[in-house]
Short mmCIF file of C-alpha atoms in Angstrom, two decimals:
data_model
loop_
_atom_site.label_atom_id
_atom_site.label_comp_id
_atom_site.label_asym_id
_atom_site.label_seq_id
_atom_site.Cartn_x
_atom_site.Cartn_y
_atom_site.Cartn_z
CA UNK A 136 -19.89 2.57 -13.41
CA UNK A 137 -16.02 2.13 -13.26
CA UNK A 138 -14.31 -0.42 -15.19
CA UNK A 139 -10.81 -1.36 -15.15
CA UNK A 140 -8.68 -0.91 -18.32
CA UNK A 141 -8.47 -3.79 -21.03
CA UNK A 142 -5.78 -5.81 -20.85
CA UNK A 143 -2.18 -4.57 -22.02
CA UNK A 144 0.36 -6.82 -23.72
CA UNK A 145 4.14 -5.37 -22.08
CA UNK A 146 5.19 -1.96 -23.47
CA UNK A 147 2.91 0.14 -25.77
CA UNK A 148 0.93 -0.61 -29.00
CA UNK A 149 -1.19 1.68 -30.67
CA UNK A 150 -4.60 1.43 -30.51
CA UNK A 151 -5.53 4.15 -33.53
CA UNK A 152 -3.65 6.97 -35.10
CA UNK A 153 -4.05 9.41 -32.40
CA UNK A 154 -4.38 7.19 -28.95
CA UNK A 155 -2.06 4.71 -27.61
CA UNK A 156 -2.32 1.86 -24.70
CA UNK A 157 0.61 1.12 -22.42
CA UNK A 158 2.11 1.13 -18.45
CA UNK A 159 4.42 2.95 -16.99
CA UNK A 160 6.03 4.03 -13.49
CA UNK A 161 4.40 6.76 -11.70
CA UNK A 162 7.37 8.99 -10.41
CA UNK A 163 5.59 12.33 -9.79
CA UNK A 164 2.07 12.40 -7.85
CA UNK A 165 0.04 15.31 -6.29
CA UNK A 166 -3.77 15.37 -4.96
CA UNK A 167 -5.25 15.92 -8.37
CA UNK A 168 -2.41 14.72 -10.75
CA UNK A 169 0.55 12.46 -11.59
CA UNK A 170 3.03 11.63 -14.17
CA UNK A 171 4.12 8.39 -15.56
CA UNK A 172 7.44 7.34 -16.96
CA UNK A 173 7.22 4.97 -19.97
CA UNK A 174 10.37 3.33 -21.14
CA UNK A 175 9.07 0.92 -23.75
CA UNK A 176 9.27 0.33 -26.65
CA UNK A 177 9.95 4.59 -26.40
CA UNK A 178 10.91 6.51 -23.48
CA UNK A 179 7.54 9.03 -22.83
CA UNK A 180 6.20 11.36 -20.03
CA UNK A 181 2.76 10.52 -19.51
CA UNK A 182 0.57 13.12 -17.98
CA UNK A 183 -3.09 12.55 -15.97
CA UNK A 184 -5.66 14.44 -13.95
CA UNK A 185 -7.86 12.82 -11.52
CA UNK A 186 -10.95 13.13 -13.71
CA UNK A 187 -9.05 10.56 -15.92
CA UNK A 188 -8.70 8.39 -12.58
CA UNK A 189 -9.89 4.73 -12.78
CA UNK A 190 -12.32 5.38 -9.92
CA UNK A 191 -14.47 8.36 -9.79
CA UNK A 192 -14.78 8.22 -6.14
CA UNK A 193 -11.36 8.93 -5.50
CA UNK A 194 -11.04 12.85 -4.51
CA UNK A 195 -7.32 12.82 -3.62
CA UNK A 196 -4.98 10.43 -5.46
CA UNK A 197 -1.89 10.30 -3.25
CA UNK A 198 -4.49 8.14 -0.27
CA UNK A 199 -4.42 5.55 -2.88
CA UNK A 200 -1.43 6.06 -5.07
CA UNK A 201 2.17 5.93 -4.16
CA UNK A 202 5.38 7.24 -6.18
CA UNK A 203 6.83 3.97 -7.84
CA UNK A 204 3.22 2.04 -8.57
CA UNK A 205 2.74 0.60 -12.05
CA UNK A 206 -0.01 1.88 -13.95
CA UNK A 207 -1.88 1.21 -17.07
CA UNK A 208 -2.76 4.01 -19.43
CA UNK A 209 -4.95 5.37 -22.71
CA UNK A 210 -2.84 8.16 -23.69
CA UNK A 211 -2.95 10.78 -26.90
CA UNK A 212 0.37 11.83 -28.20
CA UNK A 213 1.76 15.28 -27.71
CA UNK A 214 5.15 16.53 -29.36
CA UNK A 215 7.10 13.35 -29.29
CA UNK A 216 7.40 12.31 -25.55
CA UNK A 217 4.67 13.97 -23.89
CA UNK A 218 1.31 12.53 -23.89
CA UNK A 219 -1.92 13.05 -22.19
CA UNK A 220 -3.64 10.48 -20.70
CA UNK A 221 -7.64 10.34 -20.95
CA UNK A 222 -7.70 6.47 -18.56
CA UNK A 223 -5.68 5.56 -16.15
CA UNK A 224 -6.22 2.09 -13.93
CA UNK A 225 -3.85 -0.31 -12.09
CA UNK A 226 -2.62 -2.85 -14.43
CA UNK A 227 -5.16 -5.93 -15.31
CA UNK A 228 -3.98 -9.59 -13.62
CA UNK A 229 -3.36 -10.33 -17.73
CA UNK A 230 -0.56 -7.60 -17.63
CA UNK A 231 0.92 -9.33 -14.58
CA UNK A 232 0.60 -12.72 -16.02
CA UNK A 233 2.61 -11.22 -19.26
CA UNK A 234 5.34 -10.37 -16.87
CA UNK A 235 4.41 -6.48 -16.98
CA UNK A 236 6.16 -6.47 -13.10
CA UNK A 237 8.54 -8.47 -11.45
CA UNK A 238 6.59 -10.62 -9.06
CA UNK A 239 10.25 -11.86 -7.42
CA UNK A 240 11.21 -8.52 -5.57
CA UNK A 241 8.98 -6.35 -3.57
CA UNK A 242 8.88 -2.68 -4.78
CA UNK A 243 10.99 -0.51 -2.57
CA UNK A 244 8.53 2.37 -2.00
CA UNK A 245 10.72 4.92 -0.55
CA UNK A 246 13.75 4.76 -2.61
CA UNK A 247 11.33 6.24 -4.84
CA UNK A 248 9.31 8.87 -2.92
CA UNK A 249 12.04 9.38 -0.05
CA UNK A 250 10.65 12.92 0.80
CA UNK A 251 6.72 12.22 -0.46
CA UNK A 252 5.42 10.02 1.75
CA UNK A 253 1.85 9.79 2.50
CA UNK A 254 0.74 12.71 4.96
CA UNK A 255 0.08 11.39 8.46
CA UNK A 256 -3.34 12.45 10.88
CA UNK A 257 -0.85 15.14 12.57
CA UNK A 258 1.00 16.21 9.53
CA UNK A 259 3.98 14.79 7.45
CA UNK A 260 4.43 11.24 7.76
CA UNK A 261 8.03 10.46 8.66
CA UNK A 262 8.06 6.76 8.01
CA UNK A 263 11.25 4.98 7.11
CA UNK A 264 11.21 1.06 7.01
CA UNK A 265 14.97 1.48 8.85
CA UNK A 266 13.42 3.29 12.04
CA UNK A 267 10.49 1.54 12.09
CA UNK A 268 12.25 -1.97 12.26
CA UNK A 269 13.84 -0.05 15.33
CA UNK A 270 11.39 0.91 16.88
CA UNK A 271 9.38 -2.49 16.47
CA UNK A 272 12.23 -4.26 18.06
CA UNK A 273 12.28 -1.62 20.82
CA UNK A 274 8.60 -2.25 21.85
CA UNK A 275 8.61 -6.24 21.61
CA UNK A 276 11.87 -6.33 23.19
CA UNK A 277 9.96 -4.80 26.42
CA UNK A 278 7.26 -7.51 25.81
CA UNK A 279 9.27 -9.68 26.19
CA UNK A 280 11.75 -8.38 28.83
CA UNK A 281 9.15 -8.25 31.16
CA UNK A 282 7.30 -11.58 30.35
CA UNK A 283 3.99 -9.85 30.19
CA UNK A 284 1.08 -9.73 27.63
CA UNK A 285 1.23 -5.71 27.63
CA UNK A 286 3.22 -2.88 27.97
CA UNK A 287 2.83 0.83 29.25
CA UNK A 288 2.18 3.16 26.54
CA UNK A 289 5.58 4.95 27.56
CA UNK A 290 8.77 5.83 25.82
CA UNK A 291 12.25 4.75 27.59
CA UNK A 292 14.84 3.95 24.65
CA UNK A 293 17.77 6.26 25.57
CA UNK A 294 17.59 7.03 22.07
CA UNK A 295 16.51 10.89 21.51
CA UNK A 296 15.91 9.97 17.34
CA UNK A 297 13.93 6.55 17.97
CA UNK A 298 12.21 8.61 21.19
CA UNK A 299 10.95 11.28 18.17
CA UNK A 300 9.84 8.82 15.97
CA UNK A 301 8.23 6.38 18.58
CA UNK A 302 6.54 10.02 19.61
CA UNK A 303 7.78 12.26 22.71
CA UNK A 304 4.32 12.64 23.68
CA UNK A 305 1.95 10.77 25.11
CA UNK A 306 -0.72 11.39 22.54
CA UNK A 307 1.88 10.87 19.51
CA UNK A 308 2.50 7.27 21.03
CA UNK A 309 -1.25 7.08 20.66
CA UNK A 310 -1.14 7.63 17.60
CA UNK A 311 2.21 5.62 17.02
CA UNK A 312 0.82 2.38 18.46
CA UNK A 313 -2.79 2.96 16.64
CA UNK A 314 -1.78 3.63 13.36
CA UNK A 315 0.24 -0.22 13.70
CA UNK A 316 -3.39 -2.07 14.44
CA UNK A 317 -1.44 -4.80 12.32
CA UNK A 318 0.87 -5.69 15.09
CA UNK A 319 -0.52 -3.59 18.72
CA UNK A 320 -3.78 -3.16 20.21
CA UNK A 321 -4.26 -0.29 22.37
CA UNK A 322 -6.47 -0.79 25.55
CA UNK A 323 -8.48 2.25 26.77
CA UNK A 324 -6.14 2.30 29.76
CA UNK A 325 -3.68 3.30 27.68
CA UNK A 326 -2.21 -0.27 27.67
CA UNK A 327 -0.30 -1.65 24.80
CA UNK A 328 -1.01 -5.44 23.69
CA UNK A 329 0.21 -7.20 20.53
CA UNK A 330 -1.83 -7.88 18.30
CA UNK A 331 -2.75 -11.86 17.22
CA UNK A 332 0.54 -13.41 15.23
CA UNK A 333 -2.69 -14.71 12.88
CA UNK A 334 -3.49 -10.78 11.78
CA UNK A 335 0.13 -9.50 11.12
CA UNK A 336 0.98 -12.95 8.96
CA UNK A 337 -2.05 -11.76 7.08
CA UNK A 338 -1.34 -8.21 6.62
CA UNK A 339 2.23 -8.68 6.00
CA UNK A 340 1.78 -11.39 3.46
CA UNK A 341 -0.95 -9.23 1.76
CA UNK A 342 0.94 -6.33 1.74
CA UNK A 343 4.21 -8.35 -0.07
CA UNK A 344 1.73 -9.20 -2.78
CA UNK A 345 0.89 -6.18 -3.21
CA UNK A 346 4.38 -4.67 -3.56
CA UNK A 347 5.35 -7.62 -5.87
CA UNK A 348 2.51 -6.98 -8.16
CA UNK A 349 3.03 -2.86 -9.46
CA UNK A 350 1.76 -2.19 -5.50
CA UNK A 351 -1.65 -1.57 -6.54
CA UNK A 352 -3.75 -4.20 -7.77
CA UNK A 353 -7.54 -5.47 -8.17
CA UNK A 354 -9.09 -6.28 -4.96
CA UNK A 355 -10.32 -9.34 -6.82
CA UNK A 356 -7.23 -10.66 -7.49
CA UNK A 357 -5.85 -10.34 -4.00
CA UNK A 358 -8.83 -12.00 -2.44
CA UNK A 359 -7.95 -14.85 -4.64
CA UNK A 360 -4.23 -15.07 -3.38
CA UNK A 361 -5.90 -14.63 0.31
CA UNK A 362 -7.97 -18.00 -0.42
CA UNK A 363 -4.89 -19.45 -2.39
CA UNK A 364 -2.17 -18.85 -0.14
CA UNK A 365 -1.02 -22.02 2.11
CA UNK A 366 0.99 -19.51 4.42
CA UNK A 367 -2.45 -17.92 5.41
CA UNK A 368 -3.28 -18.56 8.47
CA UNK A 369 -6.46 -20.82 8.86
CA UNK A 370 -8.39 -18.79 11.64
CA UNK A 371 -8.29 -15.69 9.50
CA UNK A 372 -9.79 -17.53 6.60
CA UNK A 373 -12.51 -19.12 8.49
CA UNK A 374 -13.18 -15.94 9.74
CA UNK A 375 -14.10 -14.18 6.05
CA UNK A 376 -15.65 -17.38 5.30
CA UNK A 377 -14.84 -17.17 1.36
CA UNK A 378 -16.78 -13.61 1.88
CA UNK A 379 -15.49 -10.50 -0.33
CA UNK A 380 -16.92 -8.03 1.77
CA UNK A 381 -15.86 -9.22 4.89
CA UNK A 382 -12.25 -9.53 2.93
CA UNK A 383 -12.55 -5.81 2.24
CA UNK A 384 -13.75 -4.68 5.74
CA UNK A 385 -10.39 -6.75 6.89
CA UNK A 386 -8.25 -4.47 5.01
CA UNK A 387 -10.25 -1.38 5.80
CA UNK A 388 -9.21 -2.14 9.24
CA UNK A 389 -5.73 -1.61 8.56
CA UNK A 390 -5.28 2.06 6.61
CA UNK A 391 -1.64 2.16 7.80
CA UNK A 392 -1.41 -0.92 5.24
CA UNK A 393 -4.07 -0.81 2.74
CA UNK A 394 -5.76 1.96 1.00
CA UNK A 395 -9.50 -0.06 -1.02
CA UNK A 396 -10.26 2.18 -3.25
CA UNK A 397 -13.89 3.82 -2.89
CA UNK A 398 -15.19 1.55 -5.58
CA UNK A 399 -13.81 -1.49 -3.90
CA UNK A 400 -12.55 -2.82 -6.99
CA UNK A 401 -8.80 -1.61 -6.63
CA UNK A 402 -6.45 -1.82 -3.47
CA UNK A 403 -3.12 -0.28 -2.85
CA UNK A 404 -0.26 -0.88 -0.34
CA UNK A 405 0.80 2.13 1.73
CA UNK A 406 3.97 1.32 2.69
CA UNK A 407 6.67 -1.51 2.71
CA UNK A 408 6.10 -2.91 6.24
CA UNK A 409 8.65 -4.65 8.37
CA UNK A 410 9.10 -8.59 8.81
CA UNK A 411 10.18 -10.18 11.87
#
C-alpha cells in the first residue's frame, strides 16, 4: 500500500548520516523522471525515478505532475549538491500548516513550464491562460449577443490566432469545447451550452486551492476545504452528500482541471484556469 511521506518541518534536516528529508520545486519533469530544486537551508539538485513515485499506479508522471509543484522528498547525498531521491510524495497538510508554500498567491504554472505543457488528445497542448481568457470571452460574448441558452459549435472571431487556438476545424472545436466540461456542455447536435455557474464556482475554487497549496495536494485535504468552504455552492454539496467517492468521481469529471492520482489519495491541478 502507498503512504504519503511523514511530515517535514520547512527546509531539510537530516534524518541519519547518509539520508536526508526535505521539499523542493520540481523544475525539470519527463514520463519516468524529474528533478527538484532545493534552496534551503543548502541549494541541492534532487534527482527521482518513477519507481521512487509516491503512488505506484502512476505509469507516466507528467499526467499528474506539473513543472513548478512542491514536493516532499527522502533523498541520499551525492557529491555535495546532487542527491538521489529513494520517496517522493506531495507535501503533508503539516508542511503547509508550517508555511512550507505560500497559501496567498496562486502558483503561476506556465511561467515555469512555458514550452512543457501537458500533451493534449491530438498532440502538444498549446494552452496559455492569456488566449484562453480570449477565447472564453469570445464564446460567452456570443451567448450573450444572441440572448440564447446555446451557441453553434462554429468559429467567427476575425481573429486568425484566437481562430487556431479556438480550433479551425470542426472536430478541434470538439475537442476545444469538451476538454472545458467546467464551463460548456456539448449537445450531440453539435450544440454548445454553458455549463451550470454551480460547477465552474466549484472547479475554479478547487483548482485555486490547489495552486495555493504546492498545486498538488492530498485528496483528503481538499475534500475538507470542499465541505469547509462558505463560497461553495450549496447544490454541489448536497449533491456529494459529505461522500469521498462521489467527491473524487466530481473531479474525475473534469481532467482538463484535475488529475486524482490512481491511488486516490493525491490530486493535482492541471492548469491555472481563468476567472470571470
Amino acid at each position: 500500500m502507498d503512504v504519503p511521506l511523514p511530515s517535514l518541518l520547512p527546509g531539510i534536516f537530516p534524518t541519519t548520516n547518509s539520508m536526508l528529508r526535505g521539499s523542493g520545486i520540481l523544475y525539470w519533469l519527463s514520463s519516468k523522471a524529474g528533478l527538484i530544486n532545493c534552496s534551503k537551508p543548502v541549494h541541492a539538485t534532487v534527482s527521482f525515478q518513477i519507481k521512487d513515485f509516491c503512488d505506484s499506479g502512476v505509469t507516466d508522471l507528467t499526467q499528474y505532475l506539473r513543472v513548478g509543484f512542491r514536493l516532499a522528498f527522502h533523498a541520499i547525498p551525492n557529491n555535495s549538491s546532487e542527491w538521489i531521491a529513494n520517496y517522493v510524495s506531495p507535501i503533508s497538510e503539516q508542511d503547509l500548516a508550517n508555511g512550507v508554500t505560500n497559501d496567498d498567491q496562486e502558483l503561476n504554472i506556465e511561467s515555469f513550464e512555458s514550452n512543457n505543457m501537458p500533451t493534449g488528445k491530438n498532440g502538444k497542448d498549446t494552452y496559455s491562460l492569456e488566449k484562453e481568457m480570449r477565447a472564453l470571452s469570445f464564446l460567452l460574448g456570443i451567448f450573450q449577443k444572441n440572448g440564447q441558452l446555446y451557441i453553434p459549435l462554429s468559429n467567427n472571431s476575425g481573429d486568425a490566432e484566437l481562430s487556431r487556438y479556438i480550433g479551425s476545424s470542426s472536430l478541434k472545436r470538439r475537442q476545444f469545447v469538451e476538454d472545458r466540461s467546467y464551463i460548456f456542455m456539448l449537445a450531440d447536435n453539435d450544440v454548445v451550452y454553458l455549463q451550470a455557474p454551480e460547477i465552474y464556482q466549484t472547479v475554479t475554487l478547487l483548482a485555486d486551492f490547489l495552486l495555493k497549496h504546492g498545486g498538488v495536494t492530498s485528496s483528503d485535504l481538499l475534500f475538507s476545504f470542499f465541505n469547509k468552504c462558505v463560497n461553495i455552492p450549496i447544490s454541489i454539496k448536497e449533491s456529494i452528500q459529505n461522500r469521498r467517492p462521489l467527491f473524487m468521481q466530481f473531479l474525475s469529471r473534469h481532467p482538463f482541471a484535475f488529475a486524482p492520482f490512481p491511488s486516490q489519495y493525491f490530486v493535482g491541478v492541471r492548469r491555472n484556469l481563468p476567472f470571470f
